[in-house]
Coordinates of C-alpha atoms in Angstrom, one line a residue:
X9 CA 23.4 -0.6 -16.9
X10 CA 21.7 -3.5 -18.7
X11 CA 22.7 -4.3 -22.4
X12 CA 20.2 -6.4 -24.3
X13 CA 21.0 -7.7 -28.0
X14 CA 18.7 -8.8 -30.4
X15 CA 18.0 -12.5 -31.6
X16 CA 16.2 -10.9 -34.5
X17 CA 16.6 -9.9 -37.9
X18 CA 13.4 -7.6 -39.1
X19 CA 11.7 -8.7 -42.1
X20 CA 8.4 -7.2 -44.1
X21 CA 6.0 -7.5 -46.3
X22 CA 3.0 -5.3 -47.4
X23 CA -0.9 -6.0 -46.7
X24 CA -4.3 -5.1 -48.2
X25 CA -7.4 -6.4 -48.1
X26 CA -10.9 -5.4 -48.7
X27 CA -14.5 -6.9 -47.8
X28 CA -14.9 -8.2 -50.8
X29 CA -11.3 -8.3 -52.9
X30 CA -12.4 -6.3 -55.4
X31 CA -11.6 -2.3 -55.8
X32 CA -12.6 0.4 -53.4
X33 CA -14.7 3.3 -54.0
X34 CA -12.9 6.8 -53.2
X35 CA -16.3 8.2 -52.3
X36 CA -17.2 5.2 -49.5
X37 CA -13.9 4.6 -48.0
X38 CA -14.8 3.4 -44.8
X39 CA -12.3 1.5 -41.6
X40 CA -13.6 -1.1 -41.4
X41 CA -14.0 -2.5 -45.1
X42 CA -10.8 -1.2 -46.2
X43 CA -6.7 -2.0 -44.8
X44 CA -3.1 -1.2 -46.1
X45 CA -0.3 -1.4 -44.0
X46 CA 3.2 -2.8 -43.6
X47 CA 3.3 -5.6 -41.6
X48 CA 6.9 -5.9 -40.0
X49 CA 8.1 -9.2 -37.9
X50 CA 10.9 -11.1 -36.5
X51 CA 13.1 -13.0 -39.1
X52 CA 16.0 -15.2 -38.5
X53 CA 19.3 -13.3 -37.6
X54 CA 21.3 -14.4 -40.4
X55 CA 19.2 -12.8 -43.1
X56 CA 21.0 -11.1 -45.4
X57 CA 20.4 -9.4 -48.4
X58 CA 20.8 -11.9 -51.3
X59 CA 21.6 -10.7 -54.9
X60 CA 20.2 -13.3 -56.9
X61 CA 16.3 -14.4 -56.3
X62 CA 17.0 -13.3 -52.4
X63 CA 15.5 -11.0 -49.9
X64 CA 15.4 -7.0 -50.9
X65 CA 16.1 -4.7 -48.3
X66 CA 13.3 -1.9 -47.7
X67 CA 14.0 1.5 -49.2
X68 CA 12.5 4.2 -47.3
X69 CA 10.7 5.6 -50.3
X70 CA 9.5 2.9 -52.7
X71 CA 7.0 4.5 -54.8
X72 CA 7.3 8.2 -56.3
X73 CA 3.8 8.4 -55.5
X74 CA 5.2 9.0 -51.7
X75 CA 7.5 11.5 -52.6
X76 CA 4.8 13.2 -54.0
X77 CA 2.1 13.0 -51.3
X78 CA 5.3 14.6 -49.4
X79 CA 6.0 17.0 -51.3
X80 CA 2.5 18.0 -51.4
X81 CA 2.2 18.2 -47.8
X82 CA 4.7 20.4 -47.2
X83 CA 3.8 22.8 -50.4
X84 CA 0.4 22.8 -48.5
X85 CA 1.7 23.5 -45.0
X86 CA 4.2 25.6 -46.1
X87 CA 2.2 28.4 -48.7
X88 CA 5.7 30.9 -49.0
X89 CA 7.3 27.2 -50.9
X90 CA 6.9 28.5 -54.9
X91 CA 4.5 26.2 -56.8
X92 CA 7.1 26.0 -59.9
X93 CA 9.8 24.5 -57.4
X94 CA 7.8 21.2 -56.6
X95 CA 8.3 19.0 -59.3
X96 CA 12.0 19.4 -58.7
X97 CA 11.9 19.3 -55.4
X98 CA 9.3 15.7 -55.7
X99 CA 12.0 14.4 -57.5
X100 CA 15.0 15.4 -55.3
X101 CA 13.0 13.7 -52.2
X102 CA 12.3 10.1 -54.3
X103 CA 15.7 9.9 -55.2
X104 CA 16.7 10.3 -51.7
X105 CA 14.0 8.5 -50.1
X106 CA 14.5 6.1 -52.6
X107 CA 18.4 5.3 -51.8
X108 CA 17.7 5.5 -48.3
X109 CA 17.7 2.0 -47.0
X110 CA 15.4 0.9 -43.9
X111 CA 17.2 -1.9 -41.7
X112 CA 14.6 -4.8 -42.4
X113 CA 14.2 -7.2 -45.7
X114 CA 10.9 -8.0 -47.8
X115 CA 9.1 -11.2 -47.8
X116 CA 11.8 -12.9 -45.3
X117 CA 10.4 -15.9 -43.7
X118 CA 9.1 -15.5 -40.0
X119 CA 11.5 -16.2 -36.9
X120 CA 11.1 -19.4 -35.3
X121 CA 10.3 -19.2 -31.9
X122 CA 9.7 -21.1 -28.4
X123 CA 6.6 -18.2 -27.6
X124 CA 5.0 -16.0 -29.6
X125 CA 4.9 -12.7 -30.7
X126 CA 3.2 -9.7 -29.0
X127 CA 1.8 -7.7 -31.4
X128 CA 1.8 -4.0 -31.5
X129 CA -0.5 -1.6 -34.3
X130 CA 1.4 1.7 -35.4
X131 CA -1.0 4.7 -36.2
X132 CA 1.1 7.4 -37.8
X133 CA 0.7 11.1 -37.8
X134 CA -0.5 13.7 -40.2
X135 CA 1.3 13.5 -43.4
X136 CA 3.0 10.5 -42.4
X137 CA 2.4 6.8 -44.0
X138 CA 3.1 3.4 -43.2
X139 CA 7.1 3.7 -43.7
X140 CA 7.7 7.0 -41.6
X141 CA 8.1 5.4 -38.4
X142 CA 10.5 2.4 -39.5
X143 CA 13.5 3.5 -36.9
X144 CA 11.3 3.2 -33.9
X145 CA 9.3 0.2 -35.3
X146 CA 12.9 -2.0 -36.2
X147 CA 13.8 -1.5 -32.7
X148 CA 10.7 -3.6 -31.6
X149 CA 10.5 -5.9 -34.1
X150 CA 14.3 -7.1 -33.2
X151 CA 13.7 -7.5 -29.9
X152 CA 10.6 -9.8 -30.5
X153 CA 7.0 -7.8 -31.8
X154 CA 5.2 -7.8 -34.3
X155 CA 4.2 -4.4 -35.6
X156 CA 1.7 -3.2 -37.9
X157 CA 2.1 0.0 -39.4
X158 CA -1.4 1.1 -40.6
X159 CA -1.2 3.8 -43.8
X160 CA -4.8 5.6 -42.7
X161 CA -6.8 5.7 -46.0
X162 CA -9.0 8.9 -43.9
X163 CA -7.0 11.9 -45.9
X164 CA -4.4 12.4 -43.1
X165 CA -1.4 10.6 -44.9
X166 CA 0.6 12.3 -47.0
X167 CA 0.2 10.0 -49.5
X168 CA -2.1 6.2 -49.0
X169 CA -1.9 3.5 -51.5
X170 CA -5.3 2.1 -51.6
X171 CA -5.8 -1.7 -51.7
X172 CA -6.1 -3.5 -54.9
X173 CA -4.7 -1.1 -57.4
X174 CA -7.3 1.5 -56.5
X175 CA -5.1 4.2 -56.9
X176 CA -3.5 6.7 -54.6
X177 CA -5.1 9.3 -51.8
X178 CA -3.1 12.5 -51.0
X179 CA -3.4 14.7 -48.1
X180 CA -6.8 16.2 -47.9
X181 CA -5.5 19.4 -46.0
X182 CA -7.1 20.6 -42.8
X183 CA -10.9 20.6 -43.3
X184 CA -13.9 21.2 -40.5
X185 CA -13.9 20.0 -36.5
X186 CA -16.7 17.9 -37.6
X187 CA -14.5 16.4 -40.7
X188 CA -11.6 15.9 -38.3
X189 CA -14.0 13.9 -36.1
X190 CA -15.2 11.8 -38.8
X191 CA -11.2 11.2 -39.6
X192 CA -10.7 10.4 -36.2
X193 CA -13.1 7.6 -36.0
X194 CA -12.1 6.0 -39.7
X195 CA -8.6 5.4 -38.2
X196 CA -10.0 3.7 -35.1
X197 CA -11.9 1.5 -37.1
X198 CA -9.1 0.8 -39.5
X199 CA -7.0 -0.1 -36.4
X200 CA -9.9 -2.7 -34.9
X201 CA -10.0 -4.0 -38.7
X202 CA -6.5 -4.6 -37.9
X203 CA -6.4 -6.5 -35.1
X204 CA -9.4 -8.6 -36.4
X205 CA -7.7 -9.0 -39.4
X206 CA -3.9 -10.4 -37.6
X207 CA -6.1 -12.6 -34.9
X208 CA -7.6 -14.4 -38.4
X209 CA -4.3 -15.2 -39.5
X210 CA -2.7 -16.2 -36.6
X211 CA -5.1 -18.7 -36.5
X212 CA -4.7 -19.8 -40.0
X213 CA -8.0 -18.3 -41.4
X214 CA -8.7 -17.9 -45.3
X215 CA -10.1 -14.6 -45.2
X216 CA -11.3 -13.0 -48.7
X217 CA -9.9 -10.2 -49.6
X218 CA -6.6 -10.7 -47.7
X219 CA -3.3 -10.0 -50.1
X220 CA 0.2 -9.9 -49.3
X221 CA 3.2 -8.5 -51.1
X222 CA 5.7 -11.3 -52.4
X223 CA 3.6 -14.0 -52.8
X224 CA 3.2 -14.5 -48.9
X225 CA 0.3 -17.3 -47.9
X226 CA -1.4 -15.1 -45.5
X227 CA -2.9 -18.0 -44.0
X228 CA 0.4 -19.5 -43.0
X229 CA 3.1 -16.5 -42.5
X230 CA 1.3 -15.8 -38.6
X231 CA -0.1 -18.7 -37.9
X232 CA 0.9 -19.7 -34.4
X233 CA 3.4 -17.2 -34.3
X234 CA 1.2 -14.0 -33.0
X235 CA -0.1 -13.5 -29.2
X236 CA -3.1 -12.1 -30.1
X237 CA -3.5 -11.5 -25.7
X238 CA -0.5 -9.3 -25.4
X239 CA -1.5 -6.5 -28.0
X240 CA -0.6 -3.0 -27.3
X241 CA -1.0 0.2 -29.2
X242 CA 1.7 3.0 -30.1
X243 CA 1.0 6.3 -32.5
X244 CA 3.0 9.8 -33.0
X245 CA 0.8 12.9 -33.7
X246 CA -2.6 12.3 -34.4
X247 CA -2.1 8.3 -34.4
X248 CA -0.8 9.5 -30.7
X249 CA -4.4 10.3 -29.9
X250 CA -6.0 7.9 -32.3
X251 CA -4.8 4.9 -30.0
X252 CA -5.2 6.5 -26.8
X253 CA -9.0 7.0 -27.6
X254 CA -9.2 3.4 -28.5
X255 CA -7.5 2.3 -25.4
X256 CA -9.5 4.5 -23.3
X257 CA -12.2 2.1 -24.2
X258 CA -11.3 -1.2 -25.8
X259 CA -10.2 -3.5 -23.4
X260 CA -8.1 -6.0 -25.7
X261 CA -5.3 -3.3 -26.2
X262 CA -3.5 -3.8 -22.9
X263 CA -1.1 -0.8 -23.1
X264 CA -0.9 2.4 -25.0
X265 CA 2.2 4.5 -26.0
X266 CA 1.7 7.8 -27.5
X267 CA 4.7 9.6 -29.0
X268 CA 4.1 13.5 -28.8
X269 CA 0.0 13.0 -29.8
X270 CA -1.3 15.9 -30.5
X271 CA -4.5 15.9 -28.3
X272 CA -7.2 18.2 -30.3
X273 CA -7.9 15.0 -32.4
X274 CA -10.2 13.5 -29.3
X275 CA -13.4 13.5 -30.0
X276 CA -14.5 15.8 -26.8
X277 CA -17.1 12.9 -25.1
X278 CA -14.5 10.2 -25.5
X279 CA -14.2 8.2 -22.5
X280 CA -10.3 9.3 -22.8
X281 CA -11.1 12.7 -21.4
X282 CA -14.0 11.4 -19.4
X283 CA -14.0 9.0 -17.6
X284 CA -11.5 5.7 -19.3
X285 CA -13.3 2.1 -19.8
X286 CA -10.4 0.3 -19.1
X287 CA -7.4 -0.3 -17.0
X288 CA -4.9 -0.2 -19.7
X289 CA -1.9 2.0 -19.0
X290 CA -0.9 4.7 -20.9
X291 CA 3.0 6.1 -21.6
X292 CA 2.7 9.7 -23.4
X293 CA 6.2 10.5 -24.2
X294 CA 5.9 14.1 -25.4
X295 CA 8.6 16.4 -27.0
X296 CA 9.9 19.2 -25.0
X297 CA 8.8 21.7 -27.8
X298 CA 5.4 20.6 -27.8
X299 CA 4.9 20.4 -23.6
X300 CA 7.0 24.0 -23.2
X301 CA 4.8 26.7 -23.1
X302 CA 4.8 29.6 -26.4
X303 CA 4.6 33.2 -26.3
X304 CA 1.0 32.8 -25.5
X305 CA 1.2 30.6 -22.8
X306 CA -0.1 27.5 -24.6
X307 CA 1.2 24.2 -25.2
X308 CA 1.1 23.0 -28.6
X309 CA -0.1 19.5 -27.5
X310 CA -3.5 20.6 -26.5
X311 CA -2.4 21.2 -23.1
X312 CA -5.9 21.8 -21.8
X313 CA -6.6 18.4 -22.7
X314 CA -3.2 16.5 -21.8
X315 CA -4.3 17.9 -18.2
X316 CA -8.0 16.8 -19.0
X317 CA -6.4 13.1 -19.7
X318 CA -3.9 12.5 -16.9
X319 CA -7.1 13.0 -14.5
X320 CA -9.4 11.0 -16.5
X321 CA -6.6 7.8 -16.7
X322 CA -6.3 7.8 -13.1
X323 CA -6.9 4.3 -11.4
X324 CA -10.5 3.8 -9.6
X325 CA -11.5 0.7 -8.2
X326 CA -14.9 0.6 -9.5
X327 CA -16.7 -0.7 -12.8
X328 CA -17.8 -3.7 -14.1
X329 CA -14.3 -5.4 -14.3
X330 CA -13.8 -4.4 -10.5
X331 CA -11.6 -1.6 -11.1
X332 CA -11.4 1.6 -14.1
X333 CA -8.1 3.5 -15.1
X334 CA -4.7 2.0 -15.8
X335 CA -2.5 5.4 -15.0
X336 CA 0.0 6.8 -17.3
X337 CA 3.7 8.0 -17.4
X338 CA 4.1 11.8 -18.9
X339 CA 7.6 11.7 -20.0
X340 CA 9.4 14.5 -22.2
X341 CA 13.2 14.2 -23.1
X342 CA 15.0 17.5 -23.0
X343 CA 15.8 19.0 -26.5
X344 CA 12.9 16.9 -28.3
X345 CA 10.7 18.1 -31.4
X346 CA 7.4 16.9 -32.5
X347 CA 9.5 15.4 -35.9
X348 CA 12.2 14.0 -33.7
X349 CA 10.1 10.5 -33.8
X350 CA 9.5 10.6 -37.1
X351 CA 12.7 8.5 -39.5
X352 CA 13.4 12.3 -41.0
X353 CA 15.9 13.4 -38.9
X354 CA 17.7 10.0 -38.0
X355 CA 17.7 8.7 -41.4
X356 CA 18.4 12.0 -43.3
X357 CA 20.3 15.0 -41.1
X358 CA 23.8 14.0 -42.2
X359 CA 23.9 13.5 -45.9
X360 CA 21.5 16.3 -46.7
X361 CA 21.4 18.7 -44.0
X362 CA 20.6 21.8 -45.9
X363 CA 17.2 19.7 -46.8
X364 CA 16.7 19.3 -43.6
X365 CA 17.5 22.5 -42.5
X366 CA 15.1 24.1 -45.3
X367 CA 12.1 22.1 -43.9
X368 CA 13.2 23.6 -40.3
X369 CA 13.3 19.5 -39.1
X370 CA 15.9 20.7 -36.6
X371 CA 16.4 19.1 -33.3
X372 CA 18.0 20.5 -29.9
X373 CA 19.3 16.7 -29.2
X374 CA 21.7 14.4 -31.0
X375 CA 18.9 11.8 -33.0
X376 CA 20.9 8.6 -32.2
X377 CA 20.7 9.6 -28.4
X378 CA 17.0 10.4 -29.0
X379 CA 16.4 7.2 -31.2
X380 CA 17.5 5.2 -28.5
X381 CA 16.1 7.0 -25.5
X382 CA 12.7 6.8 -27.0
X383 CA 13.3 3.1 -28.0
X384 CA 14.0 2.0 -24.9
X385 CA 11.2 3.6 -22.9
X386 CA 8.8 2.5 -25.5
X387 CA 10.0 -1.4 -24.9
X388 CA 10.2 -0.8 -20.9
X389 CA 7.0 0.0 -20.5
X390 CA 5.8 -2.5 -23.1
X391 CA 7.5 -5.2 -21.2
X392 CA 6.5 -3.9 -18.2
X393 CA 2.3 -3.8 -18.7
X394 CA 1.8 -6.4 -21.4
X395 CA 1.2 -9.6 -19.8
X396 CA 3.9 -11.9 -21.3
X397 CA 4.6 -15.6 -20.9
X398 CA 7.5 -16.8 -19.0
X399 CA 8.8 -17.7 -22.7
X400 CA 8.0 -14.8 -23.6
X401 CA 10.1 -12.8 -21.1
X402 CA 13.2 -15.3 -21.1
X403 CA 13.2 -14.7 -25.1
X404 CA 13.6 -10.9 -24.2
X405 CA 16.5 -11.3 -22.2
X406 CA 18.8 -13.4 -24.4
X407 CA 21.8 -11.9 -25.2
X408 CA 23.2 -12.6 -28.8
X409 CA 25.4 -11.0 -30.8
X410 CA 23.7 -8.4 -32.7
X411 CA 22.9 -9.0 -36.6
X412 CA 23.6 -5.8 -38.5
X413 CA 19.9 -5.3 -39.4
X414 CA 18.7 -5.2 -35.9
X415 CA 21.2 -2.6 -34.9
X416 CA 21.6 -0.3 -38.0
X417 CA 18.5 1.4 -37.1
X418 CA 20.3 3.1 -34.0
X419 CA 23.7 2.0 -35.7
X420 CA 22.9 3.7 -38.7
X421 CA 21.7 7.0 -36.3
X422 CA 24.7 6.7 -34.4
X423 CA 28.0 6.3 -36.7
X424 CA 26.9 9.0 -39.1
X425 CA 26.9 11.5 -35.8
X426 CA 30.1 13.5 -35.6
X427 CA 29.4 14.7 -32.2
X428 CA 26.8 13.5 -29.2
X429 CA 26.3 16.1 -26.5
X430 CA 23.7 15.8 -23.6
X431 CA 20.5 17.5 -24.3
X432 CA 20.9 20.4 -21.6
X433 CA 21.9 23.3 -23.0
X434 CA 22.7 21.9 -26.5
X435 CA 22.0 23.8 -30.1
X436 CA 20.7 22.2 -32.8
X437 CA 21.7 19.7 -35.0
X438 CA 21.2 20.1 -38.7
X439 CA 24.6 19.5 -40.2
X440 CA 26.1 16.2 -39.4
X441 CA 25.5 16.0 -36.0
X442 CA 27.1 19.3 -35.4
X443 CA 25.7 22.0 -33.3
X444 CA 26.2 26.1 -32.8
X445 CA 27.9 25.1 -29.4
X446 CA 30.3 22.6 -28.9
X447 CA 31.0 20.6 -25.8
X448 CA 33.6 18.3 -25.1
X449 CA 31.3 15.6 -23.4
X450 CA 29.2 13.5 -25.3
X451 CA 26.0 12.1 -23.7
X452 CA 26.3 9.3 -25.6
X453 CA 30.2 8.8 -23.8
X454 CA 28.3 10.3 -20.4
X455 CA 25.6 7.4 -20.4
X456 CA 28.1 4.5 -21.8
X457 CA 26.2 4.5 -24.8
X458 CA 28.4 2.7 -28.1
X459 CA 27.8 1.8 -31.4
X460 CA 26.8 -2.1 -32.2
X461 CA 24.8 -2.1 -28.4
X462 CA 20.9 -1.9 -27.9
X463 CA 20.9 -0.5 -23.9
X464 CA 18.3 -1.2 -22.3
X465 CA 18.6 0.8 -18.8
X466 CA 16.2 -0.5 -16.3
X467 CA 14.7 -3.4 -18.7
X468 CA 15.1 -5.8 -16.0
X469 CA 12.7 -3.5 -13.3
X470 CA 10.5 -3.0 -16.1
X471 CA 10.1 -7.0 -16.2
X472 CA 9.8 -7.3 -12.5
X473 CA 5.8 -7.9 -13.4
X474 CA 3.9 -8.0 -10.1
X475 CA 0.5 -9.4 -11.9
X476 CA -0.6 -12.8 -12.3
X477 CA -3.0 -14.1 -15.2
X478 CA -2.5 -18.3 -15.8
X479 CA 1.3 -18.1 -16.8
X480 CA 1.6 -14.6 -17.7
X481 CA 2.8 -11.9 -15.6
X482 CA 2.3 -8.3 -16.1
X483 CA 1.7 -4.5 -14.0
X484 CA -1.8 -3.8 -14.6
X485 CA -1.4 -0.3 -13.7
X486 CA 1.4 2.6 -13.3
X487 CA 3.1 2.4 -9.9
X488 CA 5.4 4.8 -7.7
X489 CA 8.5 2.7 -8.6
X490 CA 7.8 3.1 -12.0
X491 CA 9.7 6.5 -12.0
X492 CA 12.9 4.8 -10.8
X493 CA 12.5 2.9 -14.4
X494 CA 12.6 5.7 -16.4
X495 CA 15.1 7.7 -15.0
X496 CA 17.5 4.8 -15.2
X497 CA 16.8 4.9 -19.0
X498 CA 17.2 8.1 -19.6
X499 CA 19.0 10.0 -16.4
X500 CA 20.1 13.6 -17.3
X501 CA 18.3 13.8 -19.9
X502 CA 14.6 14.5 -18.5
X503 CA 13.0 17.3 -18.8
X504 CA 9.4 16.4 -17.2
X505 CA 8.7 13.1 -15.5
X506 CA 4.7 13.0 -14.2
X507 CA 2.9 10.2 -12.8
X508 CA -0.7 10.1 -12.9
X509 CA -1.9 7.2 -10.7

């Protein structure tokens, strides 16, 4: 077993920008004119939160406007919920959203570095938002990325703060196919407006319209700093299919991870269930609820088209670039929900479980087993097919002692769990980490797993790049041995391992 520390703190800061600076029109939002996000990066590793003109650290709900974009959601999704309940109930989720902190600080300088960062764009899911995916994202960030969590402006998010002080959008609930289409293509373009938007300022561009929180120079905070040739892209839900569409077909993302995507979000002629444009390899790490089949025989992923996919991604050795079709890895971790890579469950199971438990956000694995599980396949294969400097690599495997904000992500996860059993043939967790059957083995104890470590099983195959590009090394494509990788990281606990080469 391999156990890599961070060298990083996590620090943040907020973007926006439109053409022009000025305020956007609700009628004519379009992708590629209009950007918020949270921008999240390597800081040094003794930040720490200072009391007096220092750094903040994040709360997971800053704004009551997100609490009631939730709220609204879920009254939507959920039409038995009683109208007269959801101011309350608005105000009970921002005061706990609110005193939930994220492991990362605001407007923290940048980490000095030897190489520079690989940058990876976050597309979240269906009532999500740029903060609903911080767990995951930390667990980058302090091992050396970049990430970019867009907040899609398209109607999807639960609630989108619009650049400029143009107000708030709230979900739009579930409209037409056509309408879903359009949505579909509005977060692809927001995510190219992204990485046009980061390659600027890594190379010290003024560009109008460009704002960041905290008085940030957005001409200096990236400059130099981001590796605009190792860019991947990762999404859950719909953002799970949003970036796999675009990496079907643009070839500057270089790899693709897509957490549970739900897959009727494809447009139907997109090259990703056609015939891919690229070579870029693709990770779908599904839950096990989502790939098991229901009553009617159906997987909730869009199993027609997951099947669809894993043909279409196969490697050819044809096209213009001399070959067409990067493979992907199908992995599903037993006692996984499609929530389970959301920040709900880590973040929130054991100080208000019957919340939780209410919103049925119940999970048939312990969250700081899945946190990490699904962290450390994410940066395996990110390692693995991005093609990274020798710099690059060497600053992955330093070993340092961890700084509290890099680990409380998982730490956090872990410490408030009373109990860690394996996935097979758990219950589910809803109050503290305690299940309806108790076991005497944890899988946490099982797999050596301990408070205050990142593990990293298999990291150093998944750096064993076989590819060559000037001084960067890289797999271009999923291989047989590839398996091995991911069954080192997560062993027992797999419930469906597919290669599609």
């Amino acid at each position: 077993m391999t156990t890599v520390s961070s060298a990083f703190s996590v620090g943040c800061c907020d973007l926006e920008w439109t053409t022009d600076g000025g305020l956007p029109s609700r009628s004519s939002l379009k992708g590629d004119q209009h950007l918020v996000g949270r921008l999240w990066y390597p800081s040094p590793e003794q930040t720490k939160p200072q009391w007096f003109g220092g750094h903040k650290q994040c709360s997971w709900s800053p704004h009551y406007n997100y609490a009631y974009g939730f709220s609204t959601f879920l009254f939507l999704k959920s039409r038995g919920m009683k109208s007269y309940l959801k101011p309350a109930f608005t105000s009970a989720v921002y005061a706990i959203g609110r005193s939930q902190s994220v492991p990362a600080y605001m407007h923290t300088p940048i980490a000095q570095s030897k190489a520079e960062f690989p940058l990876v764009i976050f597309s979240h899911g269906i009532g999500g938002n740029k903060l609903s995916y911080s767990a995951i994202i930390c667990s980058l960030v302090c091992q050396g990325y970049v990430v970019f969590s867009v907040e899609h402006a398209d109607g999807t998010a639960s609630a989108a703060h619009l650049a400029h002080g143009g107000g708030w959008l709230y979900y739009q609930g579930w409209g037409s196919e056509d309408g879903r289409m359009a949505q579909t293509r509005h977060r692809i373009a927001e995510v190219l407006t992204t990485l046009k938007l980061l390659s600027s300022m890594s190379q010290g561009d003024d560009v109008p319209g460009l704002k960041l929180s905290g008085g940030l120079n957005p001409q200096t905070l990236l400059q130099g700093r981001l590796d605009v040739e190792a860019v991947a892209l990762a999404g859950h839900s719909y953002g799970g299919a949003t970036v796999t569409a675009l990496c079907s077909q643009e070839p500057a993302f270089k790899c693709t991870v897509a957490l549970d995507p739900w897959w009727g979000a494809l447009l139907a002629d997109q090259a990703a269930l056609e015939r891919w444009k690229t070579n870029s390899p693709l990770l779908i790490m599904g839950s096990h609820r989502w790939n098991t089949p229901n009553s009617r025989g159906q997987l909730a992923c869009g199993g027609e088209r997951q099947a669809k996919l894993l043909q279409a991604v196969r490697y050819r050795e044809e096209g213009p670039n001399g070959s067409q079709g990067g493979g992907a890895v199908l992995l599903v971790i037993k006692g996984t929900a499609h929530h389970t890579f959301t920040d709900v469950v880590p973040y929130f199971q054991t100080r208000f479980s019957w919340l939780i438990h209410m919103l049925g956000f119940t999970d048939d694995i312990d969250p700081a087993l899945s946190l990490r599980l699904i962290s450390q396949s994410t940066l395996a294969f990110l390692n693995r097919h991005l093609p990274l400097t020798e710099a690059q690599r060497s600053q992955f495997r330093q070993s340092q002692p961890l700084p509290d904000s890099a680990t409380s992500a998982v730490n956090h996860v872990a410490t408030t769990s009373q109990h860690m059993p394996s996935a097979e043939g758990q219950g589910r967790y809803t109050s503290g980490g305690q299940k309806t059957d108790q076991k005497d083995q944890t899988a946490v104890h099982e797999a050596g797993l301990h408070p205050g470590q990142v593990v990293l099983d298999g990291l150093s195959d998944s750096m064993s790049a076989g590819m060559k590009l000037d001084d960067r090394t890289y797999e271009s494509r999923v291989k047989p041995e590839e398996r091995e990788v991911f069954e080192n990281i997560c062993r027992d606990n797999i419930a469906i391992l597919q290669l599609s080469l």
